[in-house]
XYZ file of C-alpha atoms in Angstrom:
651
model
C -26.190 2.630 31.701
C -26.289 -1.167 31.968
C -23.675 -1.390 29.572
C -21.073 1.217 31.119
C -21.480 -0.426 34.609
C -20.510 -3.639 32.778
C -17.291 -2.212 31.721
C -16.745 -0.080 34.582
C -13.950 -1.954 36.373
C -12.189 -2.169 32.912
C -12.691 1.395 32.514
C -11.560 2.255 36.233
C -8.469 0.272 35.461
C -7.856 2.456 32.424
C -7.628 5.381 34.420
C -5.525 4.219 36.977
C -3.070 2.686 34.635
C -2.728 6.472 32.816
C -2.585 8.106 36.261
C 0.286 6.125 37.295
C 2.136 6.726 33.970
C 1.831 10.078 34.256
C 2.870 10.422 37.937
C -0.340 11.429 39.746
C -0.003 9.606 42.840
C -2.066 11.804 44.629
C -4.734 11.539 42.486
C -4.446 7.505 42.314
C -4.443 7.493 46.165
C -7.755 9.372 46.016
C -9.140 7.092 43.004
C -8.411 3.996 45.288
C -9.831 5.315 48.137
C -13.252 6.230 46.429
C -13.542 2.648 44.745
C -13.000 1.140 47.973
C -15.664 3.151 49.540
C -18.004 2.462 46.792
C -17.277 -1.158 46.575
C -15.865 -0.715 43.149
C -13.405 -3.282 41.809
C -9.841 -1.896 40.277
C -8.049 -4.467 38.412
C -4.339 -4.425 37.908
C -3.027 -3.775 34.406
C -3.575 -6.519 32.346
C -0.477 -5.796 30.262
C 2.414 -7.329 31.811
C 4.344 -8.078 28.505
C 7.552 -6.399 29.992
C 7.443 -8.986 32.969
C 6.910 -11.717 30.797
C 9.350 -11.030 27.457
C 12.178 -10.551 30.163
C 12.906 -13.938 31.221
C 12.456 -15.105 27.724
C 14.861 -12.926 26.235
C 17.419 -13.965 29.207
C 16.879 -17.928 28.492
C 17.316 -17.376 24.856
C 20.666 -15.367 25.932
C 21.910 -18.258 28.274
C 21.297 -21.086 25.787
C 22.908 -19.474 23.159
C 19.896 -19.696 20.811
C 20.877 -16.580 18.704
C 17.834 -16.997 16.450
C 14.901 -16.740 19.137
C 17.218 -13.858 20.834
C 17.514 -11.469 17.901
C 13.882 -12.388 16.830
C 12.803 -11.286 20.329
C 15.313 -8.387 20.078
C 13.922 -7.121 16.530
C 10.212 -7.139 17.979
C 10.609 -5.799 21.256
C 13.662 -3.873 21.454
C 14.347 -1.963 18.393
C 10.634 -1.202 17.945
C 11.584 0.595 21.423
C 14.493 2.375 20.690
C 15.827 4.328 18.041
C 18.358 2.701 15.858
C 21.144 5.421 16.355
C 20.701 4.829 20.525
C 24.456 4.397 21.359
C 23.564 2.306 24.519
C 21.474 -0.154 22.322
C 24.500 0.021 19.546
C 27.089 -1.263 21.971
C 25.090 -3.606 23.613
C 23.893 -4.983 20.368
C 27.373 -5.379 19.076
C 28.667 -7.525 22.157
C 25.632 -9.534 22.001
C 26.569 -10.347 18.557
C 29.881 -11.281 19.657
C 28.771 -13.279 22.227
C 26.765 -15.620 19.795
C 29.184 -15.601 17.186
C 31.709 -17.335 19.986
C 29.184 -19.154 22.027
C 29.694 -22.239 20.258
C 33.510 -21.996 20.765
C 33.319 -21.530 24.383
C 30.433 -24.288 24.797
C 32.894 -27.196 23.111
C 36.097 -26.076 24.359
C 37.177 -24.815 20.701
C 35.589 -28.030 18.859
C 32.292 -26.951 17.615
C 29.962 -28.431 14.926
C 31.332 -26.908 12.005
C 28.535 -26.171 9.893
C 26.708 -24.813 12.831
C 29.794 -22.367 13.603
C 30.095 -21.226 10.133
C 26.457 -20.295 10.150
C 26.962 -18.040 13.299
C 30.155 -16.621 11.690
C 28.193 -15.631 8.476
C 25.578 -14.225 10.328
C 28.137 -12.193 12.377
C 29.724 -10.645 9.196
C 26.481 -9.809 7.621
C 25.856 -8.058 10.584
C 29.556 -6.168 10.452
C 28.759 -5.586 6.551
C 24.931 -3.768 7.650
C 23.922 -2.549 10.948
C 27.635 -3.080 12.394
C 29.542 -0.950 9.828
C 28.183 2.347 11.784
C 30.904 1.310 14.723
C 33.783 0.499 12.051
C 35.553 4.083 13.079
C 34.984 3.177 16.866
C 38.419 2.177 18.590
C 36.445 0.213 21.121
C 35.018 -1.989 18.389
C 37.685 -2.017 15.733
C 39.536 -5.185 16.729
C 36.494 -7.016 16.594
C 36.007 -6.782 12.926
C 39.073 -9.233 12.189
C 37.150 -12.065 14.399
C 35.640 -13.552 12.102
C 38.704 -14.312 10.161
C 41.151 -15.399 13.148
C 41.500 -19.176 13.167
C 41.510 -19.748 16.829
C 39.765 -16.842 18.526
C 40.333 -18.825 21.969
C 43.889 -18.323 22.114
C 44.268 -15.105 20.172
C 45.443 -12.398 22.702
C 42.825 -9.573 21.558
C 39.926 -11.915 22.238
C 41.029 -14.198 24.865
C 38.592 -12.049 27.223
C 35.609 -12.859 25.231
C 35.582 -16.693 26.350
C 36.061 -15.515 30.471
C 33.084 -16.528 32.547
C 33.624 -12.730 33.969
C 33.173 -11.402 30.767
C 29.796 -13.259 30.054
C 28.230 -12.640 33.171
C 29.038 -8.954 33.065
C 27.214 -9.016 29.565
C 24.451 -11.113 31.058
C 23.812 -8.099 33.822
C 24.264 -5.268 31.434
C 21.545 -7.022 28.939
C 19.048 -7.917 31.827
C 19.169 -4.100 32.998
C 18.650 -2.673 29.502
C 15.928 -4.981 28.828
C 14.537 -3.947 32.044
C 14.266 -0.266 31.620
C 13.515 -0.566 27.931
C 10.449 -2.607 28.512
C 9.226 -0.791 31.307
C 9.391 2.523 29.414
C 7.880 0.611 26.554
C 4.643 -0.067 28.396
C 2.317 2.790 26.840
C -1.047 2.834 28.840
C -4.025 1.519 27.049
C -5.943 5.008 27.563
C -3.378 6.892 25.647
C -2.873 3.859 23.065
C -6.469 4.420 22.462
C -6.394 8.142 22.326
C -3.382 8.197 19.634
C -4.974 5.511 17.402
C -8.190 7.763 17.545
C -6.057 11.127 16.932
C -4.345 9.218 13.673
C -7.529 7.943 12.370
C -9.465 11.216 12.871
C -6.113 12.961 10.969
C -6.254 10.345 7.944
C -10.040 10.678 7.543
C -10.536 14.548 7.887
C -7.509 15.119 5.578
C -9.009 12.692 2.924
C -12.284 14.328 3.694
C -10.768 17.771 2.886
C -9.025 16.469 -0.425
C -12.446 15.302 -1.396
C -13.959 18.128 -0.760
C -11.628 20.225 -2.760
C -11.389 18.009 -5.693
C -15.452 18.342 -5.726
C -15.166 22.045 -5.564
C -12.765 22.013 -8.667
C -14.935 19.776 -10.553
C -18.179 22.128 -9.923
C -16.004 24.605 -10.971
C -15.452 22.743 -14.516
C -18.983 21.883 -14.944
C -19.919 25.379 -14.173
C -17.585 26.486 -17.092
C -19.450 23.849 -19.418
C -22.493 25.591 -18.369
C -21.163 28.912 -19.145
C -20.498 27.763 -22.447
C -23.777 26.294 -23.143
C -25.476 29.791 -22.041
C -23.165 31.870 -24.269
C -23.934 29.397 -27.281
C -27.497 30.576 -26.998
C -26.541 34.319 -27.188
C -27.075 33.989 -31.144
C -30.131 32.877 -30.615
C -31.242 35.932 -28.555
C -32.909 33.812 -25.894
C -30.269 34.968 -23.138
C -28.769 38.662 -23.162
C -25.168 39.261 -22.757
C -25.828 41.581 -19.831
C -27.410 38.414 -18.031
C -24.553 36.337 -18.635
C -22.110 38.903 -17.440
C -24.106 39.433 -14.018
C -23.639 35.351 -13.651
C -20.115 35.390 -14.656
C -19.605 38.486 -12.143
C -20.615 35.933 -9.455
C -18.604 33.098 -10.715
C -15.504 35.176 -10.605
C -15.897 36.957 -7.838
C -13.304 34.901 -5.730
C -10.993 34.308 -8.811
C -11.008 37.476 -11.114
C -11.191 40.947 -10.470
C -14.730 42.325 -11.116
C -13.405 44.864 -13.705
C -12.264 41.537 -15.628
C -15.688 39.801 -15.492
C -17.400 43.274 -16.470
C -14.872 43.302 -19.434
C -15.468 39.877 -21.017
C -16.402 39.814 -24.781
C -19.459 37.339 -24.904
C -19.682 37.677 -28.679
C -16.780 35.326 -28.895
C -18.116 31.848 -27.198
C -15.656 30.064 -25.032
C -14.271 33.141 -23.820
C -15.865 33.151 -19.979
C -15.118 29.365 -19.747
C -11.529 29.731 -20.539
C -10.771 32.707 -18.285
C -12.679 30.744 -15.890
C -10.401 27.614 -16.118
C -7.436 29.822 -16.338
C -8.314 31.301 -12.839
C -8.364 27.939 -11.281
C -5.158 26.634 -12.571
C -3.277 29.858 -10.993
C -5.165 28.860 -7.681
C -3.969 25.292 -7.727
C -0.022 26.468 -8.399
C -0.713 29.231 -5.625
C -2.317 27.007 -3.013
C -0.506 23.685 -2.954
C 2.931 23.815 -1.616
C 5.438 21.235 -2.571
C 6.399 18.723 0.252
C 10.032 19.041 1.689
C 12.472 16.508 0.028
C 13.779 13.616 1.181
C 17.467 11.979 1.988
C 16.359 8.993 -0.254
C 19.851 6.983 0.321
C 19.176 7.004 4.104
C 15.436 6.036 3.638
C 16.451 2.960 1.647
C 19.221 1.954 3.824
C 16.821 1.638 6.947
C 14.369 -0.229 4.836
C 16.571 -2.692 4.331
C 18.585 -2.962 7.379
C 16.185 -1.502 10.144
C 13.998 -3.118 12.535
C 10.663 -4.555 11.136
C 8.705 -1.789 12.892
C 10.918 1.067 11.535
C 10.483 -0.722 7.835
C 6.609 -0.922 8.204
C 6.502 2.460 9.492
C 8.557 4.144 6.663
C 6.240 2.504 4.234
C 3.453 3.272 5.654
C 4.769 6.921 5.842
C 5.788 7.130 2.068
C 2.556 5.545 1.166
C 0.531 8.014 3.073
C 2.839 11.291 1.635
C 1.497 9.654 -2.169
C -2.122 8.869 -1.225
C -2.635 12.288 0.810
C -1.123 14.486 -1.646
C -3.259 17.015 -3.803
C -3.755 15.493 -7.687
C -1.759 17.560 -9.961
C 1.986 18.897 -9.606
C 2.008 17.879 -5.684
C 1.435 14.568 -6.398
C 3.679 14.496 -9.466
C 6.488 15.794 -7.907
C 6.020 13.247 -5.273
C 6.067 10.185 -7.629
C 8.911 11.994 -9.735
C 11.121 12.140 -6.653
C 10.639 8.187 -5.624
C 11.184 7.307 -9.497
C 14.039 9.338 -9.725
C 15.522 8.154 -6.686
C 14.983 4.290 -7.554
C 12.848 4.089 -4.211
C 11.847 0.681 -4.694
C 15.153 -0.503 -6.277
C 13.372 -1.433 -9.407
C 16.612 -0.852 -11.079
C 19.108 -2.492 -8.696
C 20.832 -5.832 -9.208
C 21.470 -6.286 -5.471
C 20.514 -9.069 -3.767
C 19.094 -7.199 -0.764
C 16.912 -4.525 -2.255
C 13.720 -2.879 -1.193
C 11.290 -4.671 -3.192
C 12.801 -8.186 -1.020
C 10.543 -6.748 1.462
C 7.594 -8.571 0.003
C 9.354 -11.832 1.046
C 9.774 -10.268 4.817
C 8.853 -12.824 7.920
C 6.744 -9.898 9.060
C 3.341 -9.890 7.824
C 3.074 -6.344 8.502
C 6.090 -5.812 6.510
C 4.839 -7.879 3.400
C 1.438 -6.031 3.869
C 2.949 -2.595 3.790
C 5.323 -3.156 0.932
C 2.285 -4.885 -1.009
C -0.015 -1.550 0.039
C 3.093 0.784 -1.322
C 3.552 -1.174 -4.753
C -0.302 -0.972 -5.354
C -0.280 2.827 -4.763
C 2.468 3.078 -7.340
C 0.842 0.588 -9.723
C -2.442 3.180 -9.282
C -0.316 6.149 -11.229
C 0.775 5.445 -14.906
C 4.323 6.702 -14.048
C 4.363 4.222 -11.197
C 3.512 1.460 -13.373
C 6.058 2.376 -15.975
C 8.577 2.731 -13.392
C 7.539 -0.680 -11.677
C 7.264 -2.573 -15.204
C 11.122 -1.803 -15.883
C 11.798 -4.480 -13.028
C 12.237 -7.877 -14.913
C 11.185 -9.953 -11.516
C 8.729 -7.881 -9.949
C 5.558 -9.333 -11.612
C 6.771 -12.873 -10.837
C 7.518 -11.525 -7.280
C 3.793 -10.522 -7.020
C 2.468 -13.627 -8.639
C 4.383 -15.777 -5.881
C 3.178 -13.706 -3.351
C -0.548 -13.909 -4.765
C -0.297 -17.889 -4.425
C 1.408 -17.705 -1.148
C -0.552 -15.010 1.179
C -3.771 -15.857 2.617
C -6.743 -15.069 0.698
C -8.482 -13.177 3.680
C -5.205 -10.620 4.325
C -4.589 -7.641 3.030
C -1.503 -8.206 1.816
C -3.052 -10.874 -0.867
C -5.583 -7.732 -1.395
C -3.044 -5.371 -2.340
C -0.860 -7.736 -4.384
C -4.142 -8.285 -6.598
C -4.915 -4.609 -6.771
C -1.360 -4.093 -7.814
C -1.452 -7.087 -10.541
C -4.723 -5.673 -12.156
C -3.480 -2.224 -12.506
C -0.319 -3.834 -14.248
C -2.788 -5.435 -16.577
C -3.549 -2.095 -18.220
C -0.019 -2.612 -19.688
C 0.265 -4.663 -22.675
C 3.871 -5.831 -22.488
C 2.497 -6.913 -18.629
C -0.611 -8.941 -19.729
C 1.326 -10.567 -22.183
C 3.513 -11.804 -19.364
C 0.721 -12.788 -17.115
C -0.946 -14.868 -19.826
C 2.196 -16.757 -20.459
C 2.448 -17.667 -17.012
C -0.835 -19.113 -16.840
C -2.631 -16.283 -14.510
C -6.005 -16.773 -16.367
C -6.423 -20.726 -15.149
C -5.568 -19.598 -11.491
C -8.297 -16.648 -11.832
C -10.743 -19.027 -13.093
C -10.337 -21.343 -10.415
C -10.503 -18.576 -7.852
C -13.805 -17.041 -9.131
C -15.155 -20.672 -9.241
C -16.373 -19.711 -5.235
C -16.904 -16.037 -5.630
C -18.431 -15.862 -1.750
C -15.188 -16.595 -0.451
C -13.835 -13.213 -1.743
C -14.312 -9.765 -0.525
C -16.183 -7.278 -2.682
C -12.703 -5.691 -3.339
C -11.127 -9.150 -4.371
C -14.011 -10.160 -6.209
C -13.872 -6.806 -8.627
C -10.173 -6.978 -8.763
C -10.409 -10.655 -9.793
C -12.972 -9.949 -12.550
C -11.719 -6.973 -13.951
C -8.071 -8.717 -14.169
C -9.638 -11.964 -15.799
C -11.687 -9.411 -18.336
C -8.323 -7.391 -19.233
C -6.527 -10.567 -19.800
C -9.466 -12.316 -22.041
C -9.051 -9.012 -24.210
C -5.906 -10.187 -25.844
C -5.579 -12.755 -28.745
C -3.469 -15.058 -26.373
C -6.061 -14.635 -23.574
C -8.727 -15.865 -26.002
C -6.481 -18.761 -26.978
C -6.135 -19.832 -23.446
C -9.891 -19.443 -22.865
C -10.320 -21.460 -25.895
C -8.478 -24.260 -24.311
C -10.954 -24.702 -21.375
C -14.344 -23.099 -22.977
C -16.670 -25.168 -20.805
C -15.011 -24.278 -17.567
C -14.373 -20.858 -18.469
C -18.257 -20.441 -19.748
C -19.514 -22.221 -16.758
C -17.553 -19.964 -14.276
C -18.421 -16.672 -16.157
C -22.276 -17.550 -16.125
C -22.273 -18.151 -12.622
C -21.116 -14.595 -12.237
C -23.727 -13.383 -14.429
C -26.221 -12.765 -11.423
C -24.027 -11.065 -9.063
C -25.742 -8.051 -7.463
C -22.511 -5.720 -8.245
C -22.954 -3.975 -11.410
C -19.184 -3.522 -11.603
C -18.726 -7.433 -11.633
C -21.571 -7.682 -14.082
C -19.724 -5.128 -16.589
C -16.556 -7.417 -16.429
C -18.095 -10.506 -17.217
C -20.061 -9.332 -19.881
C -16.926 -7.692 -21.315
C -15.160 -10.968 -20.707
C -18.271 -12.856 -22.429
C -18.272 -10.631 -25.469
C -14.498 -11.126 -25.954
C -14.217 -14.893 -25.820
C -17.077 -15.386 -27.815
C -15.422 -13.864 -30.970
C -14.145 -17.435 -31.139
C -16.340 -19.966 -33.033
C -15.585 -22.890 -30.864
C -16.187 -20.959 -27.745
C -19.777 -19.671 -29.259
C -20.146 -23.611 -30.350
C -19.676 -24.555 -26.635
C -21.962 -21.851 -25.505
C -24.953 -22.482 -27.580
C -24.683 -26.010 -26.514
C -24.948 -25.303 -22.863
C -27.643 -22.758 -23.438
C -25.755 -19.615 -22.884
C -28.451 -17.573 -24.596
C -31.444 -18.670 -22.293
C -29.188 -18.075 -19.490
C -28.465 -14.429 -20.413
C -32.126 -14.114 -21.462
C -32.958 -14.912 -18.065
C -30.881 -12.508 -16.285
C -31.847 -9.742 -18.725
C -35.416 -9.129 -16.863
C -33.834 -8.405 -13.962
C -31.085 -5.929 -15.180
C -31.096 -2.178 -15.226
C -31.141 -0.440 -18.953
C -27.346 -0.387 -19.296
C -26.973 -4.011 -18.463
C -29.597 -4.809 -20.724
C -27.908 -3.260 -23.582
C -24.415 -5.049 -22.794
C -25.937 -8.160 -22.664
C -27.965 -7.804 -26.038
C -24.517 -7.040 -27.462
C -23.156 -10.290 -25.686
C -26.214 -12.242 -27.374
C -25.436 -10.870 -30.402
C -22.064 -11.905 -30.092
C -22.891 -15.602 -29.329
C -25.151 -15.434 -32.653
C -22.970 -14.032 -35.278
C -21.881 -15.712 -38.077
C -19.025 -18.695 -37.697
C -15.456 -17.860 -38.688
C -12.671 -19.835 -38.921
C -10.940 -20.727 -35.460
C -7.862 -18.770 -36.514
C -7.314 -15.650 -33.795
C -5.403 -12.989 -35.412
C -2.728 -12.123 -33.384
C -2.584 -8.503 -31.624
C 1.071 -9.125 -29.945
C 2.564 -6.725 -32.726
C -0.011 -3.804 -32.247
C 1.998 -0.635 -31.716
C -0.691 0.959 -29.717
C -0.476 1.373 -25.863
C -3.988 1.753 -24.478
C -2.682 2.251 -20.868
C -2.858 6.015 -20.502
C -6.470 5.967 -20.958
C -7.141 4.824 -17.616
C -6.622 8.162 -15.428
C -4.579 7.992 -12.321
C -6.765 6.969 -9.307
C -5.885 6.574 -5.662
C -8.763 4.423 -4.499
C -9.534 4.777 -0.579
C -8.903 1.285 0.085
C -5.152 1.650 -0.500
C -5.312 2.943 3.260
C -8.259 1.090 4.742
C -7.814 -0.922 7.824
C -4.307 0.238 9.046
C -2.544 -2.391 11.621
C 0.264 -0.453 12.600
C -0.331 2.494 15.155
C 2.279 4.920 16.778
C 3.604 4.350 20.225
C 4.013 7.082 22.652
C 6.525 9.683 21.715
C 6.904 7.642 18.529
C 7.106 9.562 14.937
C 5.317 8.225 12.181
C 3.732 9.447 8.883
C 5.025 12.952 7.533
C 6.614 13.432 10.902
C 8.922 10.732 10.549
C 9.766 11.624 6.951
C 10.706 15.182 7.674
C 12.206 15.028 11.012
C 14.722 11.922 10.608
C 15.143 11.762 6.370
C 14.864 15.447 5.473
C 17.222 16.111 2.214
C 18.425 18.729 0.287
C 15.799 20.505 -1.887
C 15.853 18.306 -4.968
C 12.713 19.191 -6.597
C 12.906 19.476 -10.368
C 10.290 21.202 -12.475
C 7.765 18.902 -14.006
C 7.137 19.045 -17.716
C 3.834 19.514 -18.836
C 1.784 16.208 -19.190
C 0.718 14.833 -22.417
C -3.023 15.079 -22.677
C -4.717 11.722 -23.332
C -7.919 12.080 -24.542
C -8.222 8.376 -24.808
C -10.807 6.486 -26.872
C -14.114 6.248 -24.762
C -16.802 3.641 -25.864
C -20.216 3.602 -25.410
C -21.739 2.543 -22.258
C -24.131 0.181 -24.365
C -21.481 -1.698 -25.201
C -19.534 -4.478 -23.028
C -16.065 -3.436 -22.001
C -13.627 -4.106 -24.785
C -10.774 -2.179 -23.445
C -8.568 -2.578 -20.100
C -9.991 -0.854 -17.116
C -9.172 -0.922 -13.474
C -12.229 -0.546 -10.827
C -11.131 2.674 -9.150
C -11.419 4.200 -12.479
C -14.214 2.428 -14.034
C -16.225 3.581 -11.058
C -15.332 7.785 -12.039
C -15.842 6.974 -15.899
C -19.188 5.279 -14.978
C -20.261 8.265 -13.159
C -19.163 10.811 -15.977
C -20.662 8.752 -18.662
C -23.997 8.572 -16.666
C -23.799 12.597 -16.076
C -23.621 13.133 -20.162
C -26.155 10.742 -21.029
C -28.785 12.758 -18.567
C -27.540 16.005 -20.115
C -27.738 14.702 -23.647
């Protein structure tokens, strides 16, 4: 009760704020009266953003500070009104005219040339992008010639712009618009909390539902295998066909007619499981609908020219559409639509493209762009699509070195690069760019990395060390490399241990590195850690020790650059839950977000095309006893370990 009393004043303030907002004036009066009688304080609302931000924007207007004004305009105004609002559109057009001509008026026609040209260029860019929507409007048509008029102050069409009365009228319109917009934008904190909780609950429940459904499908698959096993014992007369028939009658009760179950021929091994899998496939087709098609041209236009808030909301909605989809046809169709419409402008040569959002001044936009790229990179088709852009890899490497290591932007850029390392061509490029040196330096201090970042750094380093070019890099810094890897051997995370073992096993194939390892007592270090490891890790370390003590060969590393095999497909599609973790963008009152935003504002003509049947990649599965010798990504590695562990227990 004491905790409640400590926050009582704030809670009462939240209730009053909402009642005021909803228009319950009589209820507010009663609340105030009762609070006064009971001696309970009723604080004033803490959120006075509209009162504070209004004069700041007006001052920027009067000072002609174009940069500050439009930054505030983007943050506080365009996030509160829709881009197509005619009042906002018209006012914004005149504001651009005001700032473009501000220096002419202030200097009586003799402005600083460089600054004036910069303002005119800014105005031209506006006319070619957001302002283009008004080019067919008679009221604004003459102003499209303004940037090209030598002396607008004496031109008959533009003389009015330099009158004090025009500026005063525009200022009055601006103040009125700001006052109304910012006041309407003040969402009660209680409602904001409710909306955030509701959105979080929706996403959580949707993921839980998908997980339960996948578990259900997996259970049916395991059941099919058990039926195969039981059917194989029929020849040994351990279980009668009648018994199997009764079991299958129960298994098929919700998928096939009972008559079908009773007519199964159990003398033919595999018949029961084949029918069960067939029924599962038909269920998936019937029960999972395709999502509505989208207008991708409009989407891409708003991703480039919209406000920062709209950009972030769209990036979030597009990612959610992918991460909350059902694995199989629904998810495949979404990814196919994104790729066929070149959603991220991977095939575009334009200077302004969706991928350039990685360099946005808004941290939220950069983060949500990185999240979407990471989601794309989690899927085989997505990686293939992203790899077709010749500059994206360099852009991601730039962001990895520029962003704060504690940020979600850095985490998602790292995740995308790690998944890129499943493709040989991208591995080669990363090795050439010196990413191994950078990763080793980052891993010197693993305590400064989150669990996710440490896993993905270690996995990326291991994947690059598997290549001959990567081994050569490691051979150039053997002592530094071995000390960093040996310092990670005692890490409690088993996945990190596996990646370290894989990297060690790979680079110890080089005689000079083996010699360096022996000199620093690597075998003693490994045997020290073996005592504290589980059976699987013990076997991996024994393989590493065996590699360490192998016979010397010459130090020439056989190049694998010409190998035709592309082992990337072995890693299945995994969209890890971390892609949607710690959302920082929450919808405001009446603001569309997620799938509602996409289907309300960007609904397109039905363009879904039939998916061709995917080639099934069986992959080459290595023993869990050996260190990893093929590229992996942590999300898939986790699932693979679970499957292998189950197979080991069955065997």
